[in-house]
CSV table of C-alpha atoms in Angstrom, one decimal:
chain,number,residue,atom,x,y,z
A,164,MET,CA,10.1,24.6,8.7
A,165,ASP,CA,6.8,26.2,7.7
A,166,PHE,CA,8.7,28.7,5.6
A,167,VAL,CA,11.0,26.3,4.2
A,168,ASP,CA,7.9,23.8,3.7
A,169,SER,CA,6.0,26.7,2.0
A,170,GLY,CA,8.8,27.7,-0.5
A,171,LEU,CA,9.3,24.2,-1.5
A,172,TYR,CA,5.6,23.8,-2.1
A,173,ARG,CA,5.5,27.1,-4.4
A,174,ASP,CA,8.6,25.6,-6.2
A,175,ILE,CA,7.0,22.4,-7.0
A,176,THR,CA,3.5,24.0,-8.2
A,177,ASP,CA,5.3,26.6,-10.2
A,178,TYR,CA,7.3,23.6,-11.6
A,179,ALA,CA,4.1,21.7,-12.4
A,180,HIS,CA,2.4,24.7,-14.4
A,181,ASP,CA,5.7,24.7,-16.9
A,182,THR,CA,5.3,21.2,-17.6
A,183,PRO,CA,3.3,19.8,-20.5
A,184,THR,CA,-0.4,19.8,-20.5
A,185,TRP,CA,-0.3,15.9,-20.8
A,186,VAL,CA,2.1,15.6,-17.9
A,187,GLN,CA,-0.3,17.6,-15.8
A,188,HIS,CA,-3.4,15.7,-16.8
A,189,THR,CA,-1.3,12.4,-16.1
A,190,ALA,CA,-0.3,13.7,-12.6
A,191,GLU,CA,-4.3,14.6,-11.9
A,192,ILE,CA,-5.4,11.1,-12.9
A,193,GLY,CA,-2.4,9.1,-11.7
A,194,THR,CA,-3.1,10.3,-8.0
A,195,GLU,CA,-5.7,8.4,-7.9
A,196,ALA,CA,-5.2,5.4,-10.4
A,197,GLY,CA,-2.4,4.6,-8.0
A,198,LEU,CA,-4.7,3.4,-5.5
A,199,LEU,CA,-6.4,1.0,-8.1
A,200,VAL,CA,-3.2,-0.3,-8.9
A,201,PHE,CA,-2.4,-1.2,-5.1
A,202,VAL,CA,-5.9,-2.8,-5.0
A,203,ALA,CA,-5.2,-5.0,-8.1
A,204,LEU,CA,-2.0,-6.0,-6.2
A,205,PHE,CA,-3.9,-7.1,-3.2
A,206,VAL,CA,-6.2,-8.9,-5.0
A,207,ALA,CA,-3.6,-10.5,-7.0
A,208,GLY,CA,-1.5,-11.3,-4.0
A,209,TRP,CA,-4.5,-12.9,-2.1
A,210,TRP,CA,-5.3,-15.0,-5.3
A,211,ARG,CA,-1.6,-16.4,-5.4
A,212,ALA,CA,-1.3,-16.9,-1.6
A,213,ARG,CA,-4.5,-19.3,-2.0
A,214,ARG,CA,-1.9,-21.9,-2.7
A,215,ALA,CA,0.8,-20.9,-0.4
A,216,GLY,CA,1.4,-21.7,3.0
A,217,THR,CA,-1.1,-20.9,5.9
A,218,ARG,CA,1.4,-18.2,7.0
A,219,ALA,CA,2.0,-16.5,3.5
A,220,PHE,CA,-1.9,-16.4,2.9
A,221,ALA,CA,-2.5,-14.8,6.4
A,222,ILE,CA,-0.1,-12.1,5.5
A,223,ALA,CA,-1.7,-11.3,2.1
A,224,ALA,CA,-5.2,-11.4,3.7
A,225,LEU,CA,-4.0,-9.0,6.3
A,226,ALA,CA,-2.3,-6.5,3.8
A,227,PRO,CA,-5.3,-4.4,2.7
A,228,LEU,CA,-6.6,-4.9,6.2
A,229,ALA,CA,-3.6,-3.3,7.7
A,230,THR,CA,-3.6,-0.5,5.1
A,231,ALA,CA,-7.2,0.0,6.1
A,232,VAL,CA,-6.3,0.7,9.8
A,233,ALA,CA,-3.4,2.9,8.6
A,234,TYR,CA,-6.0,4.8,6.9
A,235,VAL,CA,-8.4,5.3,9.6
A,236,CYS,CA,-5.5,6.4,11.9
A,237,SER,CA,-4.7,8.9,9.3
A,238,GLU,CA,-8.1,10.3,9.6
A,239,VAL,CA,-8.2,10.6,13.1
A,240,LEU,CA,-4.9,12.5,13.2
A,241,LYS,CA,-6.0,15.0,10.5
A,242,SER,CA,-9.2,15.6,12.8
A,243,GLY,CA,-6.6,16.7,15.5
A,244,VAL,CA,-4.1,18.6,13.9
A,245,THR,CA,-6.6,20.5,11.4
A,246,GLU,CA,-3.9,21.9,9.1
A,247,GLU,CA,-5.1,24.1,6.2
A,248,ARG,CA,-4.4,23.1,2.7
A,249,PRO,CA,-1.7,24.8,0.8
A,250,CYS,CA,-3.7,25.6,-2.1
A,251,ARG,CA,-5.5,28.0,0.4
A,252,ALA,CA,-3.1,28.7,2.7
A,253,VAL,CA,0.4,29.7,0.5
A,254,ALA,CA,-0.1,33.1,-0.6
A,255,GLY,CA,1.4,33.8,-4.1
A,256,ALA,CA,1.5,30.2,-5.0
A,257,ALA,CA,0.6,29.2,-8.4
A,258,PRO,CA,-3.3,27.7,-8.5
A,259,SER,CA,-3.6,23.9,-7.8
A,260,LEU,CA,-3.9,21.5,-10.9
A,261,ALA,CA,-6.5,19.6,-8.9
A,262,GLU,CA,-9.4,21.1,-7.3
A,263,CYS,CA,-8.8,22.2,-3.7
A,264,PRO,CA,-10.5,20.2,-1.0
A,265,PRO,CA,-13.0,22.2,0.6
A,266,HIS,CA,-12.3,23.6,4.1
A,267,GLY,CA,-12.6,20.9,7.0
A,268,ASP,CA,-10.8,18.4,4.6
A,269,TRP,CA,-7.5,19.0,6.4
A,270,SER,CA,-3.9,18.5,4.7
A,271,PHE,CA,-1.9,16.7,7.6
A,272,PRO,CA,-1.0,14.2,6.8
A,273,SER,CA,-2.0,13.0,3.5
A,274,ASN,CA,-4.4,10.0,3.3
A,275,HIS,CA,-3.3,9.3,-0.4
A,276,ALA,CA,0.3,8.8,1.0
A,277,THR,CA,-0.6,6.9,4.3
A,278,ILE,CA,-2.3,4.6,1.7
A,279,ALA,CA,0.5,4.4,-0.4
A,280,GLY,CA,3.0,3.9,2.2
A,281,ALA,CA,1.0,1.0,4.0
A,282,SER,CA,0.0,-0.4,0.7
A,283,ALA,CA,3.7,-0.6,-0.6
A,284,LEU,CA,5.1,-2.0,2.7
A,285,THR,CA,2.6,-4.6,3.3
A,286,LEU,CA,2.7,-5.8,-0.5
A,287,VAL,CA,6.6,-6.2,0.1
A,288,LEU,CA,5.6,-8.5,3.0
A,289,VAL,CA,3.4,-10.5,0.9
A,290,ARG,CA,6.2,-10.9,-1.7
A,291,ARG,CA,9.7,-8.8,-1.5
A,292,ALA,CA,10.2,-8.8,-5.2
A,293,LEU,CA,7.2,-6.4,-5.1
A,294,VAL,CA,9.4,-3.7,-3.9
A,295,TRP,CA,10.8,-2.9,-7.2
A,296,LEU,CA,7.2,-1.8,-8.0
A,297,THR,CA,5.7,-0.7,-4.9
A,298,ALA,CA,8.0,1.6,-3.6
A,299,PRO,CA,8.5,3.9,-6.8
A,300,LEU,CA,4.8,3.9,-7.0
A,301,ALA,CA,4.4,5.0,-3.4
A,302,LEU,CA,6.7,7.6,-4.0
A,303,LEU,CA,5.0,9.1,-7.2
A,304,MET,CA,1.7,9.0,-5.7
A,305,ALA,CA,2.9,10.8,-2.8
A,306,PHE,CA,4.7,13.3,-5.0
A,307,SER,CA,1.9,13.8,-7.3
A,308,ARG,CA,-0.4,15.5,-4.2
A,309,VAL,CA,2.2,17.9,-3.9
A,310,PHE,CA,2.4,18.3,-7.8
A,311,VAL,CA,-1.1,18.8,-8.5
A,312,GLY,CA,-1.2,21.5,-5.3
A,313,VAL,CA,-3.2,20.0,-2.8
A,314,HIS,CA,-0.5,18.8,0.1
A,315,TYR,CA,2.8,20.2,1.5
A,316,PRO,CA,5.8,18.0,1.1
A,317,HIS,CA,5.6,17.2,5.0
A,318,ASP,CA,2.3,16.2,4.3
A,319,VAL,CA,3.4,13.5,2.1
A,320,ALA,CA,6.2,12.6,4.0
A,321,ALA,CA,4.5,11.9,7.3
A,322,GLY,CA,1.8,10.1,5.5
A,323,LEU,CA,4.3,7.7,3.9
A,324,LEU,CA,6.0,7.1,7.1
A,325,LEU,CA,2.8,6.7,9.3
A,326,GLY,CA,1.2,4.3,6.5
A,327,ALA,CA,4.4,1.9,6.6
A,328,VAL,CA,4.9,2.1,10.3
A,329,LEU,CA,1.2,1.3,11.0
A,330,ALA,CA,0.7,-1.1,8.4
A,331,PHE,CA,4.0,-3.1,9.6
A,332,ALA,CA,2.8,-3.1,13.2
A,333,ALA,CA,-0.9,-4.0,12.4
A,334,VAL,CA,0.5,-7.1,10.3
A,335,ARG,CA,2.9,-8.3,12.8
A,336,LEU,CA,0.2,-8.3,15.8
A,337,GLY,CA,-2.5,-9.6,13.4
A,338,THR,CA,-0.1,-12.4,11.8
A,339,ARG,CA,-0.8,-15.1,14.5
A,340,PRO,CA,-4.5,-14.7,14.9
A,341,ALA,CA,-4.8,-14.6,11.1
A,342,VAL,CA,-3.0,-17.9,10.9
A,343,ARG,CA,-5.4,-19.8,13.3
A,344,LEU,CA,-8.3,-18.5,11.5
A,345,ALA,CA,-6.9,-19.4,8.1
A,346,THR,CA,-6.0,-22.8,9.4
A,347,ALA,CA,-9.8,-23.3,10.6
A,348,LEU,CA,-11.3,-22.2,7.3
A,349,ARG,CA,-8.8,-24.3,5.4
A,350,ALA,CA,-10.0,-27.3,7.1
A,351,SER,CA,-13.7,-26.3,7.1
A,352,SER,CA,-16.2,-28.1,4.9
A,353,ALA,CA,-18.0,-25.1,3.9
A,354,PRO,CA,-17.3,-24.5,0.0
A,355,ALA,CA,-17.2,-20.6,0.5
A,356,ALA,CA,-14.7,-20.9,3.4
A,357,ARG,CA,-12.4,-23.1,1.2
A,358,TRP,CA,-12.7,-21.1,-2.1
A,359,LEU,CA,-11.7,-18.0,-0.2
A,360,THR,CA,-8.6,-19.4,1.5
A,361,GLY,CA,-7.8,-21.8,-1.1
A,362,PRO,CA,-6.6,-25.3,-0.8
A,363,GLY,CA,-2.8,-24.3,0.1
A,364,PRO,CA,0.2,-25.7,-1.1
A,365,GLU,CA,-0.3,-29.0,-3.0
A,366,PRO,CA,1.3,-32.0,-0.9
A,367,VAL,CA,4.8,-33.4,-2.0
A,368,ALA,CA,4.5,-36.9,-3.3
A,369,GLU,CA,7.2,-39.4,-1.9
A,370,ARG,CA,9.3,-40.6,-4.2
A,371,PRO,CA,9.7,-44.2,-4.4
A,372,ILE,CA,12.6,-46.0,-3.4
A,373,PRO,CA,14.2,-48.0,-5.9
A,374,PRO,CA,14.6,-51.6,-5.2
A,375,HIS,CA,18.4,-51.9,-5.5
A,376,ALA,CA,18.2,-48.8,-2.4
A,377,THR,CA,16.4,-51.4,-0.3
A,378,HIS,CA,18.6,-54.3,-1.1
A,379,ARG,CA,21.5,-52.3,0.0
A,380,ARG,CA,19.9,-51.3,3.2
A,381,ARG,CA,19.5,-55.0,4.3
């Protein structure tokens, strides 16, 4: 696997050096900018959920927290595996487009891919239609880490899977307590709590019964 993976890494980084300069710069910027896009989607999801039901709001609030849990687990795993970065370990590979991280900043799994996988999955739990945006974005972010030369393909594949699985588990385990907390905050008289959680869905006004309908019931 190491041999095959290293060969695939060389193929991708060689291809990266053959692409136009603007593509290379876009990949370097995009590998970090994608994180900001996910942050913006988390904020938008929370803001929209302020007028949704309590369960929907709880999931929207849990989404970034679950992603943070996945990231921490990724960091712990990296410290245990201690895989060297391919930009130093793979002989004969093209120089990485991005600066090769220092020794001790290990390669497996990719933190960026873990965050991307977790963010994509949790945002879909917030709103299913987002899958058409978050899934391609997560895949592009993961691929860009190999493209710029700082990760093996298996690093990003493992990161995507790890992030999605851990974030899903975190949301499932945290939904019930989060619903209870959101319910309490929405019932609170504190302005900050009410602003944070929002008013919830607007109550449905009862439609008046027409006089002729009342007459028929008699």
